[in-house]
Amino acid sequence: MNSYQDRILYSSLRDKVISAEQAALFFKDNTIVGCSGFTKAGDSKAVLSALAQRALTDPLQITLITGASLGHNTDGNLAASNVLKRRMPFQVDPVLRKKVNNGEVLFIDQHLSETVEQLRSKLYDTLDIAVIECALIKEDGSIVPTTSVGNSATFATLANKIILEINLSIPVTVEGIHDIFDTGDFPRKIIPIMAADSRIGTASIPIDPAKVVGVVITHTQDSPAEIAPPDAQTLAIAGHLLDFFEHEVKVGRLKKSLLPLQAGIGKVANAVLGGFVEGDFHDLTMYSEVLQDSTFDLLDSGKMTFASGSSITVSDAYYKKIWAEFDRYKSKILLRPQDLSNAAGVIRRLGVIAINTALECDMYGNVNSTHVAGTNMMNGIGGSGDFARNAYLSIFVTPSVAKNNTISRIVPMVSHVDHTEHDVDIIVTENGLADLRGLAPRERAKLMISKCVHADYKDALADYYQRAVKRGGHTPHLLEEAFSWYTSLQQTGSMKPAEVFA
């Protein structure tokens, strides 16, 4: 199927083919828009960009809801054109981030499993327009998504109008890797996923063709993931985790196949997963959100047998490799709506091992995933909370220092809490691994200082803790000093102890 006509098997929709610029005219001021896309995969390549261009001469603002982040600078272009009034639930764009932190765009940081819940509960009066990328419109009018599912199925159900983007760069052989299941309204249906490879739904998203106001043709590939190679820190973190898993197997708490793995995005997560290629584990599975380069390395190695997620987000080299060898991977992966990939009950049932990245942790195990120095949004909580709260093992990884050692990522008290100590089992830095399970706060603090803190900050944190203990309390703190490390950073450019306790 090389022409777009061959991709539109529901014949009446062939008359709805329009340009991206024509599609952009359907948006009005204060329109609420749901757009496909999950971590730069399967997102709008044309319509939202055309909307940003239109707004330069015809100002308007919208509320934009997606699965997660968008690629191709789309969020940045929309922000620069002042199109975005409100944005949720996740973003990674530096232009949008600046607007968010300046208060020019109202950003709602949500657990990725909750967006559908709010839409279905009619928190918003209406969902005006859904923009959904697909590879194929089938004879029954249903659509085959591309490299992500995200919230597309819910957007298609709830939107008053639908604009479809058919991406001709995605081969139609993608049909078959999606598992679409509608949990319905409250009380929700039971999600009968019993293993990572359980298929419970259909391979396409049902839509009402009468809602489709336009079909836009694109040829643009997803934005590639920017994956830095492992360095000494990330390799050390991976090594500590592999040693930990070996110990858990030895004492009988895990098998060599472990339990289904989930990993956040980025350099640290990829290094950790990459470590399994060389580790003494086998028959691994994944129940996650994003299938990254390391996922396909594990499938190639034979160490992993199956991977379930909500998107395929990979580097350019892996993108080409996957489509060139797609028949080899097709039976080993599934992409699901994010209210399935991030469903609390499924995560708990399967016993997922969750590995996510922290911006910083404190000595009691509280984790900040989102806000730099407690105020400036970085990207968002994403799905880390969905998994941390419900996982069999909730693991957070982070280098112990940043910015040439001027910032300690292990602090007395985190400046913003996304994951409380109650939802955190393991914290790992390049220095070591702290298993916080079964420990009281004072025990956790001693272990964190011993195992995870960088040498430049170890004595200072130990001193803070010892003085806090003298004052007493179940979770000892010196409130007048708890944030002094941040004050020192603002005033001197460093958290180094000499400045902290001068």
XYZ file of C-alpha atoms in Angstrom:
502
model
C 0.000 0.000 0.000
C 1.936 3.000 -1.248
C -0.791 5.570 -1.968
C -2.962 7.104 0.673
C -6.107 5.828 -1.059
C -4.955 2.306 -0.259
C -4.751 3.284 3.420
C -8.371 4.469 3.561
C -10.460 1.318 3.264
C -13.597 3.013 4.623
C -14.451 4.520 1.256
C -16.540 7.529 2.333
C -13.578 8.957 4.232
C -11.541 9.256 1.028
C -13.554 12.418 0.324
C -12.394 13.890 3.655
C -8.725 14.238 2.675
C -7.610 17.821 3.355
C -4.387 19.720 3.970
C -2.965 20.337 7.425
C -3.671 24.033 6.946
C -7.327 23.300 6.232
C -7.488 21.052 9.282
C -6.055 23.821 11.463
C -9.094 25.965 10.661
C -11.330 23.667 12.721
C -9.702 24.943 15.929
C -11.372 27.832 17.732
C -10.382 29.874 20.746
C -10.667 27.810 23.965
C -10.972 24.527 22.057
C -10.114 21.458 24.126
C -7.937 19.138 22.052
C -6.846 15.541 22.577
C -3.840 14.510 20.500
C -2.169 11.157 19.987
C 1.444 10.751 20.999
C 3.334 9.126 23.823
C 6.957 10.116 24.439
C 7.505 11.542 20.941
C 5.953 8.497 19.243
C 2.762 8.387 17.187
C 2.082 12.096 17.591
C 0.633 14.715 15.247
C 3.242 15.552 12.615
C 1.257 18.090 10.586
C -1.969 19.456 12.070
C -0.618 20.913 15.307
C 2.336 22.447 13.470
C -0.088 24.051 11.028
C -2.102 25.334 13.981
C 1.031 26.942 15.467
C 1.712 28.636 12.133
C -1.875 29.850 11.825
C -1.781 31.378 15.300
C 1.053 33.720 14.310
C -1.477 35.796 12.363
C -4.772 34.547 13.814
C -4.307 34.328 17.608
C -6.178 31.687 19.579
C -5.543 29.482 22.598
C -6.380 25.861 23.317
C -6.173 23.274 26.052
C -3.980 20.438 24.790
C -4.163 16.941 26.258
C -1.915 14.137 25.007
C -0.646 10.774 26.155
C 2.780 12.135 27.054
C 5.365 14.297 25.247
C 5.283 15.310 21.579
C 8.147 15.319 19.092
C 9.353 17.586 16.281
C 9.357 20.688 18.539
C 5.562 20.690 18.321
C 5.059 21.735 21.939
C 7.719 24.412 21.542
C 6.175 25.782 18.355
C 2.732 25.889 19.946
C 4.144 27.603 23.028
C 6.107 30.133 20.961
C 2.928 30.935 19.014
C 1.049 31.404 22.317
C -1.470 28.732 21.306
C -1.253 26.830 24.576
C -3.428 28.084 27.390
C -3.396 24.822 29.307
C -1.292 21.666 28.797
C -1.384 18.199 30.355
C -0.205 15.618 31.401
C 3.513 15.611 30.423
C 6.045 17.550 28.347
C 9.771 17.682 27.660
C 10.152 20.738 25.433
C 12.520 23.510 26.668
C 10.477 26.332 25.096
C 7.258 25.088 26.673
C 9.066 24.402 29.953
C 10.151 28.042 30.155
C 6.596 29.211 29.485
C 5.290 26.835 32.150
C 7.769 28.063 34.746
C 7.027 31.689 33.861
C 3.327 31.048 34.417
C 2.442 31.746 30.773
C 1.106 28.214 30.193
C -0.945 26.434 32.847
C 0.608 22.978 33.083
C -1.195 20.182 34.909
C 1.231 17.448 35.918
C -0.693 14.182 36.112
C -0.086 10.515 36.705
C -0.393 9.183 33.178
C -3.074 6.704 34.224
C -5.353 9.486 35.478
C -5.969 11.540 32.340
C -8.542 9.082 31.029
C -10.210 8.938 34.435
C -10.728 12.705 34.423
C -11.963 12.768 30.851
C -14.455 9.976 31.484
C -15.696 11.609 34.680
C -16.626 14.725 32.658
C -14.228 16.975 34.538
C -14.043 18.900 31.274
C -17.327 19.922 29.684
C -16.338 18.520 26.322
C -13.479 17.226 24.232
C -13.860 19.279 21.095
C -11.315 17.762 18.721
C -9.152 14.638 18.637
C -6.096 14.560 16.371
C -4.901 10.988 15.952
C -2.075 9.545 13.887
C -2.813 6.198 12.254
C -1.345 3.861 9.669
C -4.608 2.584 8.246
C -8.367 3.194 8.255
C -10.011 -0.203 8.052
C -13.173 -1.272 6.217
C -15.248 -0.947 9.405
C -13.961 2.594 9.995
C -11.671 1.627 12.861
C -8.098 2.888 12.787
C -4.755 1.158 13.247
C -2.449 3.348 15.360
C 1.231 3.760 14.563
C 4.014 3.706 17.174
C 1.943 4.587 20.222
C -1.526 4.203 21.648
C -1.432 6.535 24.648
C -4.880 8.063 25.197
C -5.933 7.858 21.528
C -8.728 5.342 22.070
C -10.401 7.516 24.696
C -9.923 10.664 22.617
C -11.608 8.935 19.670
C -14.544 7.894 21.842
C -15.136 11.224 23.558
C -14.251 13.857 20.945
C -16.937 15.727 19.053
C -14.737 15.939 15.955
C -11.843 13.763 14.797
C -8.952 14.656 12.518
C -6.910 11.673 11.364
C -3.307 11.893 10.235
C -2.380 8.914 8.064
C 1.385 8.477 8.253
C 2.637 6.784 5.086
C 6.123 6.332 6.571
C 4.741 3.615 8.855
C 4.229 0.289 7.035
C 0.759 -1.224 7.268
C 2.396 -4.339 8.685
C 2.215 -2.487 12.015
C -1.345 -3.806 12.235
C -1.472 -6.493 14.871
C 0.812 -5.061 17.565
C -1.896 -3.034 19.299
C -4.187 -4.286 22.054
C -7.167 -1.950 22.449
C -9.486 -2.594 25.372
C -12.110 -0.164 26.694
C -12.605 -0.392 30.440
C -15.842 1.588 30.228
C -17.415 3.908 32.761
C -17.601 3.360 36.496
C -17.677 0.718 37.793
C -14.859 -0.103 35.380
C -14.442 -3.476 33.717
C -11.890 -5.881 35.125
C -8.726 -5.802 33.024
C -7.956 -9.517 32.493
C -4.226 -9.156 31.821
C -2.529 -12.076 33.555
C 0.897 -11.814 31.919
C 2.850 -9.326 29.824
C 1.848 -11.143 26.657
C -1.887 -11.383 27.443
C -3.920 -10.050 24.524
C -7.355 -8.937 25.691
C -8.684 -6.544 23.052
C -8.721 -5.616 19.390
C -5.943 -4.603 17.026
C -7.573 -1.305 16.013
C -9.346 1.638 17.634
C -13.090 1.845 16.917
C -14.274 5.293 15.836
C -17.486 6.840 14.597
C -16.655 7.792 10.975
C -19.329 10.487 11.109
C -17.133 12.410 13.548
C -14.218 12.558 11.128
C -13.977 16.075 9.685
C -10.661 15.638 7.931
C -7.965 13.168 6.941
C -4.458 14.590 6.598
C -1.656 12.690 4.860
C 1.879 12.788 6.293
C 5.190 11.077 5.589
C 7.171 12.167 8.640
C 8.877 9.728 10.973
C 8.774 10.048 14.754
C 11.343 12.263 16.424
C 14.212 9.977 17.419
C 14.959 9.404 21.072
C 18.149 11.091 22.207
C 19.947 8.334 24.063
C 23.398 9.088 25.403
C 25.783 6.135 25.668
C 26.372 4.636 29.120
C 29.042 6.319 31.217
C 30.891 5.279 34.374
C 28.032 6.451 36.619
C 25.231 4.698 34.774
C 27.267 1.512 34.371
C 27.964 1.513 38.104
C 24.264 1.963 38.862
C 23.422 -0.911 36.522
C 26.055 -3.071 38.204
C 24.653 -2.433 41.670
C 21.159 -3.339 40.485
C 22.269 -6.532 38.797
C 24.087 -7.571 41.979
C 20.913 -6.855 43.931
C 18.788 -8.996 41.622
C 21.328 -11.814 41.835
C 21.034 -11.648 45.627
C 17.226 -11.693 45.474
C 17.412 -14.820 43.316
C 19.906 -16.430 45.686
C 17.685 -15.916 48.744
C 14.615 -17.144 46.854
C 12.604 -13.953 46.524
C 12.970 -13.901 42.742
C 13.656 -16.365 39.947
C 16.145 -15.933 37.121
C 13.271 -14.661 35.004
C 12.619 -12.033 37.707
C 9.177 -10.409 37.302
C 7.958 -8.108 34.508
C 10.209 -5.063 34.197
C 9.238 -1.423 33.838
C 11.774 1.303 33.191
C 11.542 5.042 32.742
C 13.117 6.785 29.790
C 16.630 8.139 29.425
C 20.296 7.282 29.768
C 20.195 5.723 33.221
C 17.180 3.506 32.497
C 18.677 2.329 29.203
C 21.984 1.500 30.889
C 20.206 -0.468 33.594
C 18.173 -2.481 31.101
C 21.226 -2.892 28.905
C 22.988 -4.531 31.829
C 20.561 -7.444 31.638
C 21.994 -8.372 28.233
C 25.193 -9.482 29.949
C 23.591 -10.570 33.218
C 22.786 -14.127 34.204
C 19.035 -13.794 33.694
C 16.697 -15.314 31.134
C 13.049 -15.400 30.008
C 12.638 -11.776 31.039
C 9.445 -9.902 30.216
C 8.516 -6.235 30.247
C 5.289 -4.517 31.281
C 6.125 -0.875 30.819
C 5.182 2.351 29.062
C 7.994 2.932 26.564
C 9.840 0.315 24.545
C 13.330 1.781 24.125
C 16.558 0.777 22.377
C 17.490 -1.423 25.311
C 14.194 -3.312 25.032
C 15.064 -4.402 21.521
C 18.630 -5.245 22.571
C 17.161 -7.610 25.154
C 14.798 -9.144 22.605
C 17.702 -9.571 20.187
C 19.846 -11.211 22.857
C 17.160 -13.758 23.653
C 17.176 -12.699 27.302
C 13.728 -11.112 26.949
C 10.821 -13.014 25.447
C 8.082 -10.351 25.371
C 7.580 -6.605 25.922
C 4.331 -4.723 26.506
C 4.178 -0.929 26.456
C 2.261 2.067 25.158
C 4.829 3.351 22.661
C 7.983 2.538 20.719
C 10.424 5.387 21.336
C 13.868 4.632 19.968
C 16.904 6.262 18.399
C 17.031 6.843 14.655
C 19.284 3.831 14.080
C 16.939 1.526 15.992
C 13.886 3.019 14.279
C 15.302 1.962 10.901
C 16.405 -1.413 12.251
C 13.000 -2.223 13.772
C 11.050 -1.514 10.582
C 13.598 -3.339 8.465
C 13.223 -6.439 10.653
C 9.673 -5.893 11.871
C 8.457 -9.422 11.186
C 11.018 -10.642 13.722
C 9.678 -8.391 16.468
C 5.966 -8.380 15.710
C 5.078 -11.445 17.771
C 7.123 -10.228 20.739
C 5.576 -6.809 21.443
C 2.225 -5.219 22.242
C 1.218 -1.570 22.501
C -1.741 -0.750 24.752
C -3.689 2.330 25.872
C -1.926 3.965 28.788
C -4.831 3.337 31.120
C -3.908 -0.340 30.594
C -0.118 -0.044 30.534
C -0.272 2.025 33.739
C -3.231 0.331 35.412
C -2.688 -0.032 39.146
C -4.429 -3.387 39.396
C -2.434 -4.929 36.558
C 0.882 -3.609 37.885
C 0.104 -5.080 41.309
C -1.191 -8.377 39.883
C 1.859 -8.987 37.703
C 4.328 -7.957 40.404
C 6.096 -5.442 38.193
C 9.651 -4.396 39.054
C 9.633 -0.627 38.469
C 12.872 1.226 37.741
C 12.509 4.996 37.464
C 14.765 8.024 37.581
C 14.826 10.576 40.390
C 15.903 14.197 40.228
C 16.820 13.901 43.885
C 16.124 11.829 46.991
C 16.364 12.607 50.654
C 17.923 10.540 53.388
C 14.567 9.032 54.377
C 13.700 7.831 50.874
C 11.354 10.549 49.623
C 11.816 11.211 45.902
C 11.475 14.329 43.771
C 10.983 13.464 40.095
C 9.713 16.748 38.714
C 10.773 20.086 40.236
C 14.252 21.616 40.208
C 14.889 23.242 43.588
C 11.240 22.685 44.437
C 9.809 25.255 42.038
C 10.784 24.839 38.386
C 9.058 22.048 36.473
C 11.387 19.787 34.524
C 9.174 17.337 32.587
C 6.503 15.851 34.826
C 5.804 12.811 36.957
C 4.815 10.740 33.938
C 3.996 7.171 34.849
C 6.556 6.797 37.618
C 3.927 7.248 40.317
C 1.563 4.731 38.729
C 4.305 2.120 38.939
C 6.029 3.145 42.179
C 2.871 2.920 44.240
C 1.830 -0.471 42.899
C 5.024 -2.312 41.984
C 6.419 -5.410 43.652
C 9.702 -3.499 43.799
C 9.819 0.288 43.455
C 13.355 1.294 42.490
C 14.669 4.806 41.884
C 18.028 5.467 40.277
C 20.043 8.681 40.120
C 23.657 9.815 39.956
C 24.671 11.065 43.402
C 25.817 14.481 42.155
C 25.250 16.886 39.273
C 26.771 20.021 37.744
C 30.419 19.138 38.403
C 29.615 17.951 41.933
C 28.122 21.307 42.965
C 24.724 19.658 43.518
C 24.075 16.636 45.693
C 21.150 14.544 44.550
C 20.840 13.077 48.053
C 19.743 15.856 50.415
C 18.403 16.216 53.966
C 14.848 16.926 52.747
C 13.689 16.959 49.135
C 12.427 20.307 47.888
C 9.363 18.698 46.297
C 7.851 15.263 46.950
C 6.447 13.142 44.139
C 7.005 9.709 45.694
C 6.854 9.414 49.446
C 9.094 7.107 51.446
C 6.127 4.693 51.647
C 6.295 4.049 47.892
C 10.058 3.682 47.560
C 11.844 0.374 48.148
C 15.282 0.785 46.617
C 17.477 3.800 45.843
C 20.612 3.387 43.745
C 23.435 5.754 42.872
C 26.835 5.006 41.401
C 28.127 4.693 44.977
C 25.822 1.910 46.069
C 22.333 0.550 46.625
C 20.128 1.185 49.648
C 17.447 -1.449 50.238
C 14.957 0.499 52.358
C 12.394 -2.267 52.731
C 11.428 -3.073 56.287
C 13.418 -0.209 57.782
C 12.284 2.564 60.116
C 13.182 6.166 59.164
C 16.329 6.294 61.302
C 17.560 3.050 59.788
C 16.831 4.304 56.285
C 18.763 7.513 56.874
C 21.871 5.685 58.076
C 21.772 3.306 55.125
C 21.249 6.089 52.589
C 24.200 8.049 53.978
C 26.364 4.954 54.004
C 25.478 3.619 50.547
C 24.284 6.386 48.227
C 25.781 9.771 49.110
C 28.784 11.178 47.247
C 31.984 11.463 49.283
C 31.912 15.279 49.049
C 28.599 15.348 50.928
C 28.675 12.261 53.140
C 30.116 13.908 56.276
C 27.808 16.920 55.981
C 24.687 14.767 55.709
C 25.842 12.542 58.561
C 26.405 15.649 60.681
C 22.939 16.974 59.853
C 21.368 13.645 60.735
C 23.235 13.271 64.054
C 22.222 16.753 65.174
C 18.624 16.119 64.087
C 18.532 12.903 66.139
C 19.488 14.844 69.251
C 16.399 16.959 68.786
C 14.287 13.805 68.501
C 11.326 12.677 66.480
C 10.255 9.639 64.505
C 11.740 11.245 61.378
C 14.371 13.614 62.796
C 14.851 16.940 61.039
C 16.218 20.405 61.718
C 13.545 22.404 59.943
C 15.572 25.602 60.092
C 18.338 23.805 58.157
C 16.412 21.292 56.071
C 16.575 23.397 52.893
C 19.871 25.137 53.625
C 21.632 23.168 50.910
C 19.368 24.809 48.322
C 19.941 28.225 49.868
C 23.673 27.663 49.607
C 23.285 26.637 45.962
C 21.351 29.825 45.180
C 23.804 32.051 46.998
C 27.148 30.457 46.141
C 26.486 28.163 43.197
C 27.309 25.063 45.223
C 25.874 22.757 47.879
C 29.399 21.850 48.997
C 29.644 21.432 52.785
C 32.030 24.328 53.292
C 29.306 26.657 52.086
C 26.459 24.764 53.735
C 27.805 24.878 57.247
C 29.914 28.028 57.136
